[in-house]
mmCIF file of C-alpha atoms in Angstrom:
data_model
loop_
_atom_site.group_PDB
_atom_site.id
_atom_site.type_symbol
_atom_site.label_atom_id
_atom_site.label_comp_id
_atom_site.label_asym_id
_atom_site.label_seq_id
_atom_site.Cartn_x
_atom_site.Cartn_y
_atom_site.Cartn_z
ATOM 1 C CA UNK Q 20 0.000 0.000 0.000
ATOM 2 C CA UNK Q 21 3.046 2.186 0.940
ATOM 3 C CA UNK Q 22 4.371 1.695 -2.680
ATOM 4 C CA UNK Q 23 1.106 2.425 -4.465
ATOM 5 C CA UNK Q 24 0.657 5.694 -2.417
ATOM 6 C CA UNK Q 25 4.064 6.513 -3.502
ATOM 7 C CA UNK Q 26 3.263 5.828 -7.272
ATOM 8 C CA UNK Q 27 0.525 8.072 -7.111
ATOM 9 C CA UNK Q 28 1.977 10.919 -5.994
ATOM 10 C CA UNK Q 29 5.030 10.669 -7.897
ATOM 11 C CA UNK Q 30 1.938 9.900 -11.320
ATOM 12 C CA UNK Q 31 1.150 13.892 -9.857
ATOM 13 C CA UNK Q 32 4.035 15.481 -10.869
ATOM 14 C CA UNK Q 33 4.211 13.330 -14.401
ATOM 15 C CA UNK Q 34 0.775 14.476 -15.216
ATOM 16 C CA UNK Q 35 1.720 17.966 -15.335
ATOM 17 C CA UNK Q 36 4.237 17.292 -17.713
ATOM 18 C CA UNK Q 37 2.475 14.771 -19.897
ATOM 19 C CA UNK Q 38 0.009 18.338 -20.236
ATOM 20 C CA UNK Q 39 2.638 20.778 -20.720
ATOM 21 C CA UNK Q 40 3.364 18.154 -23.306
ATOM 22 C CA UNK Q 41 -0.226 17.692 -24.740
ATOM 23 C CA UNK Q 42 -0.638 21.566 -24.764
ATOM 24 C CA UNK Q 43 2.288 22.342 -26.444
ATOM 25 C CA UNK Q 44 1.801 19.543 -29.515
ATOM 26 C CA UNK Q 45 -1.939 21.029 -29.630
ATOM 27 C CA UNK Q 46 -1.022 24.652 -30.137
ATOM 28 C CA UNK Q 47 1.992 22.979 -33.049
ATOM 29 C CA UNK Q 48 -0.953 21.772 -35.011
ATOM 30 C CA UNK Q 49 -0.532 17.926 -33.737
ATOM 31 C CA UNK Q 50 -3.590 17.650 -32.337
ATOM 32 C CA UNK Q 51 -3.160 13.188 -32.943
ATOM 33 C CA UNK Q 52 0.140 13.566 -31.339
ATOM 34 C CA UNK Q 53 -1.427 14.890 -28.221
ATOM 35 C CA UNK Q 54 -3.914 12.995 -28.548
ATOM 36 C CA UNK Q 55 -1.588 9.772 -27.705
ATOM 37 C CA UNK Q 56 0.122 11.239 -25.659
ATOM 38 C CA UNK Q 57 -2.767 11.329 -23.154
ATOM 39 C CA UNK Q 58 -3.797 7.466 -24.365
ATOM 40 C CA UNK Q 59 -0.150 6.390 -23.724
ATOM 41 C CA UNK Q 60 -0.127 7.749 -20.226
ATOM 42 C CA UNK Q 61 -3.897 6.481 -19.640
ATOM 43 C CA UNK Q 62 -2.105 3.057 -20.581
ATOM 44 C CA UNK Q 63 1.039 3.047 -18.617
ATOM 45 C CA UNK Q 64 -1.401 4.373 -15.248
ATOM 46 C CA UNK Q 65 -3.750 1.817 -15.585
ATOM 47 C CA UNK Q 66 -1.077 -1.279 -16.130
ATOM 48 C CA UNK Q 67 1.305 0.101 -13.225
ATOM 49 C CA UNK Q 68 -1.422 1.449 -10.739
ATOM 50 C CA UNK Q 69 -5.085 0.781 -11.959
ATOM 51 C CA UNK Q 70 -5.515 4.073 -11.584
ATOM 52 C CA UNK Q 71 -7.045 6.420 -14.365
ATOM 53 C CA UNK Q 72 -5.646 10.082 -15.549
ATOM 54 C CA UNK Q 73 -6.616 12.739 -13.037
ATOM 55 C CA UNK Q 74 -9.488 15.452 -13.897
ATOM 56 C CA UNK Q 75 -7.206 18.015 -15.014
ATOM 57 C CA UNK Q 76 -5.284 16.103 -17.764
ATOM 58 C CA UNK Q 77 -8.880 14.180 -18.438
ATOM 59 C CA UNK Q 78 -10.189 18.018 -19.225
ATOM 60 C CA UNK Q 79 -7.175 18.507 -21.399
ATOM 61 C CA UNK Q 80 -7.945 15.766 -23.830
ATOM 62 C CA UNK Q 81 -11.924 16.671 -23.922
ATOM 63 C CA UNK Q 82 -10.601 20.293 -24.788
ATOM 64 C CA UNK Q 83 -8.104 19.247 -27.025
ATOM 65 C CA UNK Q 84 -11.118 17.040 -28.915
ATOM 66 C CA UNK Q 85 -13.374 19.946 -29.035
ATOM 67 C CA UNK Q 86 -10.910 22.442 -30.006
ATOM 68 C CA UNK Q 87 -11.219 24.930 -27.073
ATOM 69 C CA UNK Q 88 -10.835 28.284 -28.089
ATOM 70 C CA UNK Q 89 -9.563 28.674 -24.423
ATOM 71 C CA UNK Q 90 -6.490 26.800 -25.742
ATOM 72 C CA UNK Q 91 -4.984 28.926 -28.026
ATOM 73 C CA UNK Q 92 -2.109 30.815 -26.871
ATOM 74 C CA UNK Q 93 -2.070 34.479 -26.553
ATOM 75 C CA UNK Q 94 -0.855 36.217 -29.857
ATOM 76 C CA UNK Q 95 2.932 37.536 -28.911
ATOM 77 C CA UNK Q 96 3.427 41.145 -29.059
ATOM 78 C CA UNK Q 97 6.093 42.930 -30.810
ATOM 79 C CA UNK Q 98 7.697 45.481 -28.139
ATOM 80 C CA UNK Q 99 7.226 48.020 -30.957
ATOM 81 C CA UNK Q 100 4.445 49.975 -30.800
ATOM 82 C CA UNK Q 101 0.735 48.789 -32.728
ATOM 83 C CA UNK Q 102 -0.840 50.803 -35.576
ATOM 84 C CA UNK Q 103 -3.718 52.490 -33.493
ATOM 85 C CA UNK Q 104 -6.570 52.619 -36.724
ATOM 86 C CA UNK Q 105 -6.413 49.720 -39.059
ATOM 87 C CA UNK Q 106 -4.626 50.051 -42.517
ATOM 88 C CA UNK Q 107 -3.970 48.563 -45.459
ATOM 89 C CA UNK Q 108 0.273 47.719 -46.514
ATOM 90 C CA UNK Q 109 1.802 45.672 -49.256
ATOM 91 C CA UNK Q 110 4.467 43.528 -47.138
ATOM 92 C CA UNK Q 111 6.409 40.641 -47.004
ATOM 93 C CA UNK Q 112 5.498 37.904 -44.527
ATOM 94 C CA UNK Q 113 7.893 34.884 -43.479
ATOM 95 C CA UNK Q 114 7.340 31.610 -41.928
ATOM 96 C CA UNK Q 115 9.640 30.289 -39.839
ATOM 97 C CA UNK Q 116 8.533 26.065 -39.145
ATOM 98 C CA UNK Q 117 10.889 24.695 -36.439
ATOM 99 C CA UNK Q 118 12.112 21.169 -36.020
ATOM 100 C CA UNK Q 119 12.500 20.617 -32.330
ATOM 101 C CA UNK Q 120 13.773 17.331 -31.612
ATOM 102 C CA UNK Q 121 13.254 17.192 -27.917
ATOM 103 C CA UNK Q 122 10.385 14.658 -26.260
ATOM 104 C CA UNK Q 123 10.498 15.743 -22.901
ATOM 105 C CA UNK Q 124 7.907 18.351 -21.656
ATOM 106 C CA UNK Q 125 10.414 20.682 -20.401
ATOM 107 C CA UNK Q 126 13.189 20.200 -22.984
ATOM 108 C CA UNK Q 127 11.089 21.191 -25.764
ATOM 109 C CA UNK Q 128 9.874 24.119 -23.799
ATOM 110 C CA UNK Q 129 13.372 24.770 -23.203
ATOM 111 C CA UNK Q 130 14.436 24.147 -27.244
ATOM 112 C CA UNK Q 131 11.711 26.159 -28.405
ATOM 113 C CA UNK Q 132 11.939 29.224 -26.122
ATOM 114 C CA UNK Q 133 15.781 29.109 -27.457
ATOM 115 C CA UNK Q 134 14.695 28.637 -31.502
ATOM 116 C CA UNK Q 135 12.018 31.455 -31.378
ATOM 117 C CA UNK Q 136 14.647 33.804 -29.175
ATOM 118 C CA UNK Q 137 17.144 33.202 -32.220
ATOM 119 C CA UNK Q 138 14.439 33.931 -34.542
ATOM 120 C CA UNK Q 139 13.503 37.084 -32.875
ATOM 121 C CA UNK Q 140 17.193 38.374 -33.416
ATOM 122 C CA UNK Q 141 17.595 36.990 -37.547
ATOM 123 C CA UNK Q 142 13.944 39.119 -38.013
ATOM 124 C CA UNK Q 143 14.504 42.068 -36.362
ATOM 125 C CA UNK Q 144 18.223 42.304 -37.416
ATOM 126 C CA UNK Q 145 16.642 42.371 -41.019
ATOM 127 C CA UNK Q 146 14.172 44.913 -40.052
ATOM 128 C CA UNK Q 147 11.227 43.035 -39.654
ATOM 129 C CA UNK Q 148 8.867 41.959 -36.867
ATOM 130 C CA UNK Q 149 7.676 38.716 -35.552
ATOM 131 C CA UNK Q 150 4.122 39.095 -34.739
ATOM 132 C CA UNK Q 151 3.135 35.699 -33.475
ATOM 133 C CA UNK Q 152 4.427 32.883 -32.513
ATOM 134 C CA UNK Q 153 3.732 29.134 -31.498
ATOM 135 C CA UNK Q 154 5.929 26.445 -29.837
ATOM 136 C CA UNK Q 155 7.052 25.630 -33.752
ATOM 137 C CA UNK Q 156 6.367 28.677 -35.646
ATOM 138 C CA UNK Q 157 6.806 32.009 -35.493
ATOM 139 C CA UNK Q 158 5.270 34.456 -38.396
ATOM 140 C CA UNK Q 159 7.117 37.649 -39.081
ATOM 141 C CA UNK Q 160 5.838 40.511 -41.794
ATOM 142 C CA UNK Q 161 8.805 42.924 -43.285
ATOM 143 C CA UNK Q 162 7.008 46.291 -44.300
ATOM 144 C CA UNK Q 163 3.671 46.212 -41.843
ATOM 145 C CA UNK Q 164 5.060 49.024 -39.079
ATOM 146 C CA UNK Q 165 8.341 50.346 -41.380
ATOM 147 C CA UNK Q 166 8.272 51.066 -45.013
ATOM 148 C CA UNK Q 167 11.183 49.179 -46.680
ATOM 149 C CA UNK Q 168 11.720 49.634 -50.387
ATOM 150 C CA UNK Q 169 13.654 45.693 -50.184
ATOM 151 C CA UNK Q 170 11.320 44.527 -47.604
ATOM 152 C CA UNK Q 171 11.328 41.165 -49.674
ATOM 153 C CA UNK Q 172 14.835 41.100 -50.316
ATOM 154 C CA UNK Q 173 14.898 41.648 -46.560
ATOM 155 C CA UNK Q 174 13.041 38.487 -45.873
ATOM 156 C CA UNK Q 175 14.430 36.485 -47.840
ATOM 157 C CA UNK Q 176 18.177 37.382 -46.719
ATOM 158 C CA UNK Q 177 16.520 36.880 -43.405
ATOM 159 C CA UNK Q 178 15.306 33.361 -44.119
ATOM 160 C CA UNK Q 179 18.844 32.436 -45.790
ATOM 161 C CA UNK Q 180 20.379 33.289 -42.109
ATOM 162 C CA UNK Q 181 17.236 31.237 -39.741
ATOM 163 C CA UNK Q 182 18.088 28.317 -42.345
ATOM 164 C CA UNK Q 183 22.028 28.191 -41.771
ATOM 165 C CA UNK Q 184 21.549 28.411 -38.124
ATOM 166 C CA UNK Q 185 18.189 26.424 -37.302
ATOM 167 C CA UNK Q 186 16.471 23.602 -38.636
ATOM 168 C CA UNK Q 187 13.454 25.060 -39.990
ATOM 169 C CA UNK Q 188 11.262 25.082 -43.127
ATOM 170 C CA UNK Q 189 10.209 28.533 -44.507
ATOM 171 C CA UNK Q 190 7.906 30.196 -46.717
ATOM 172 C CA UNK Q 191 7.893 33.653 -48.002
ATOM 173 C CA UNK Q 192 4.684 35.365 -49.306
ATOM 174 C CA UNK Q 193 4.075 39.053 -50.361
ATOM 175 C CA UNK Q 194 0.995 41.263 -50.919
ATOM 176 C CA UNK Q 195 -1.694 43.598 -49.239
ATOM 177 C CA UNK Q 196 -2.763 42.867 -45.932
ATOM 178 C CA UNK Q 197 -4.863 44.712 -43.026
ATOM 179 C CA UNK Q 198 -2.541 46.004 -40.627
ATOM 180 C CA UNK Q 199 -3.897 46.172 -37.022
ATOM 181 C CA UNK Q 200 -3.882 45.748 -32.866
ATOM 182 C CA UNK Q 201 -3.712 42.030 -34.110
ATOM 183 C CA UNK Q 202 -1.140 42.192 -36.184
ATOM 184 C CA UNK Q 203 -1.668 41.260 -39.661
ATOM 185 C CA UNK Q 204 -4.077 39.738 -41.630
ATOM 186 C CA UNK Q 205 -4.381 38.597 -45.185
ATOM 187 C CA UNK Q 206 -4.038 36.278 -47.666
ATOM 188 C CA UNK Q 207 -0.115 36.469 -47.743
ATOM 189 C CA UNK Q 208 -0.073 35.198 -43.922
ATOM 190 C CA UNK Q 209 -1.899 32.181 -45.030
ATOM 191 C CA UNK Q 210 0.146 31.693 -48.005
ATOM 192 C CA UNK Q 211 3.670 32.143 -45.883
ATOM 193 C CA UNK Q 212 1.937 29.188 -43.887
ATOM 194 C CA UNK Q 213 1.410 27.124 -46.464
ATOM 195 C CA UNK Q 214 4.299 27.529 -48.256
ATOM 196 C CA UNK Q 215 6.591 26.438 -45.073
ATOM 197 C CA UNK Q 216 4.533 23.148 -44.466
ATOM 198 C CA UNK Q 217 5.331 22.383 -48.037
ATOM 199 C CA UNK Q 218 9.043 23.087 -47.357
ATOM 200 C CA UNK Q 219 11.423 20.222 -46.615
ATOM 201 C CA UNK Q 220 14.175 21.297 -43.351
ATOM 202 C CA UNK Q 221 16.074 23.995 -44.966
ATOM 203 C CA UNK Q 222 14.315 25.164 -47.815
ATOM 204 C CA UNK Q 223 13.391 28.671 -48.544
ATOM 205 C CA UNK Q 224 9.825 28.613 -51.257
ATOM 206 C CA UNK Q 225 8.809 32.039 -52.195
ATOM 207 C CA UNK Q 226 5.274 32.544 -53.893
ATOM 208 C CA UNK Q 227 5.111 34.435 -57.067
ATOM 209 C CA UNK Q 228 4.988 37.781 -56.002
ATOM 210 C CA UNK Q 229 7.755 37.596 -54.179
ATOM 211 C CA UNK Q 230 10.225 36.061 -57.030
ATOM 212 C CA UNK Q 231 9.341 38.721 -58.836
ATOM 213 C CA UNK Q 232 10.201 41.528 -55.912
ATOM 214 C CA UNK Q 233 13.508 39.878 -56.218
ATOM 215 C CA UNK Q 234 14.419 39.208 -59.335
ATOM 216 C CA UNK Q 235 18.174 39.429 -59.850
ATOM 217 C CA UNK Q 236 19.219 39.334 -56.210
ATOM 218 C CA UNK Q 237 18.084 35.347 -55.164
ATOM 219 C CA UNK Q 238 19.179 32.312 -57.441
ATOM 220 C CA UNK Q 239 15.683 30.512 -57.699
ATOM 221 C CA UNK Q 240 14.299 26.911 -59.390
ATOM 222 C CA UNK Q 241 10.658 25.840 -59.749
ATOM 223 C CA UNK Q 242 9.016 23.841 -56.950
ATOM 224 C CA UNK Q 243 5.920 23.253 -58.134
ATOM 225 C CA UNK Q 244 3.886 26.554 -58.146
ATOM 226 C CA UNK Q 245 6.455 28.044 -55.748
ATOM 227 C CA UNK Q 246 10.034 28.772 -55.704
ATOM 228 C CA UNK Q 247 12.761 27.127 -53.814
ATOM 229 C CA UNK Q 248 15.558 29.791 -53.180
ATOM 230 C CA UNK Q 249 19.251 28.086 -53.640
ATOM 231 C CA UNK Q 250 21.526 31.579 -53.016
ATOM 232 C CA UNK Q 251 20.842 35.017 -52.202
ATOM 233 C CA UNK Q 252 23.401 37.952 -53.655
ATOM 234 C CA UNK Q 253 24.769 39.316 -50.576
ATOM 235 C CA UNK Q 254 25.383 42.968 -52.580
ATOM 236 C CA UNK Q 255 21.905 43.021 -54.167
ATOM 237 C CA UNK Q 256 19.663 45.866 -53.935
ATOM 238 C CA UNK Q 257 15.700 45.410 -53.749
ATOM 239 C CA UNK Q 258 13.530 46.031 -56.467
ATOM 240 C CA UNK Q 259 11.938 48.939 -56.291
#
């Protein structure tokens, strides 16, 4: 009895990291993953102490099934200051899909606090801004709160720097977008997004619009209907 009070107190403390876990695959966009990860430890509770998962982790899963809005992370801030009125801008948007190869709770909190920190620096370095960010993605626009003539040459240099020192996949979409307290919104945030999870680990594909912002400065091939970036001309100007 001694021993089975033991292994449920010490099942506490795993819990909490099994939904650190659960909560941090969820807001990735692996809901399945999470998913098993509550149905392994379900399995390894019951077989070692006939015990179910505790309410807590057993709300986790049913939010994680219904898709809680409650769930979603809060969208992170630039420290520069938001556009008070909303406003249309013709930018550049980049996204940045980390590989984190870490399976315990607090080592992939730990390797993704560190990607997204080095991510912070590449962006901003190249004058743009990361607007939001998840354990495995962060989405940066170059030319929403700073008019830059090479905002996509910008990115782009950007993305050849986050792929030499991180294992990501990016994507690199330009056009109008609605510029506001919640950052920006449009249909070149959703192509940047698509365009990374089509990526392999360090590849660069640029929509349309943005090959032809850059023409002359980035060494591109076909990849499908996007372009896969192979060099970038270090002395290159923008187009204007």
């Amino acid at each position: 009895r001694a021993c089975a009070r033991r292994g449920r107190r010490g099942h506490l403390a795993g819990e909490r990291r099994r939904a650190q876990l659960m909560l941090a695959l969820y807001r990735a966009g692996r809901q399945p993953e999470a998913l098993d990860v509550f149905q392994d430890g379900r399995r390894q509770l019951v077989d070692e102490l006939g015990i179910e998962p505790g309410p807590a982790l057993q709300e986790l899963q049913q939010q994680i099934l219904a898709q809680d809005p409650a769930l979603r992370p809060p969208a992170r801030r630039s420290s520069r200051p938001a556009p008070t009125r909303e406003s249309r801008r013709a930018v550049t948007v980049l996204a940045c899909g980390l590989e984190l190869d870490a399976a315990d709770p607090e080592a992939l909190r730990g390797a993704s606090e560190q990607a997204l920190a080095a991510v912070r620096g590449i962006v901003e370095r190249h004058g743009g801004v990361v607007e939001r960010e998840l354990p495995d993605l962060a989405l940066s626009t170059f030319g929403a709160d700073a008019v830059h003539e090479d905002g996509p040459l910008r990115a782009v240099r950007a993305a050849n720097e986050l792929r030499a020192e991180l294992s990501a996949r990016l994507g690199i979409a330009s056009g109008e977008v609605v510029v506001g307290e919640g950052g920006s919104i449009g249909g070149p945030v959703t192509h940047a997004q698509r365009l990374q999870l089509q990526a392999g680990v360090g590849e660069i594909l640029l929509d349309r619009a943005t090959r032809r912002l850059v023409r002359g400065a980035v060494e591109l091939e076909p990849a499908g209907e996007a372009f896969r970036a192979l060099a970038v001309d270090p002395d290159a100007a923008g187009v204007e």
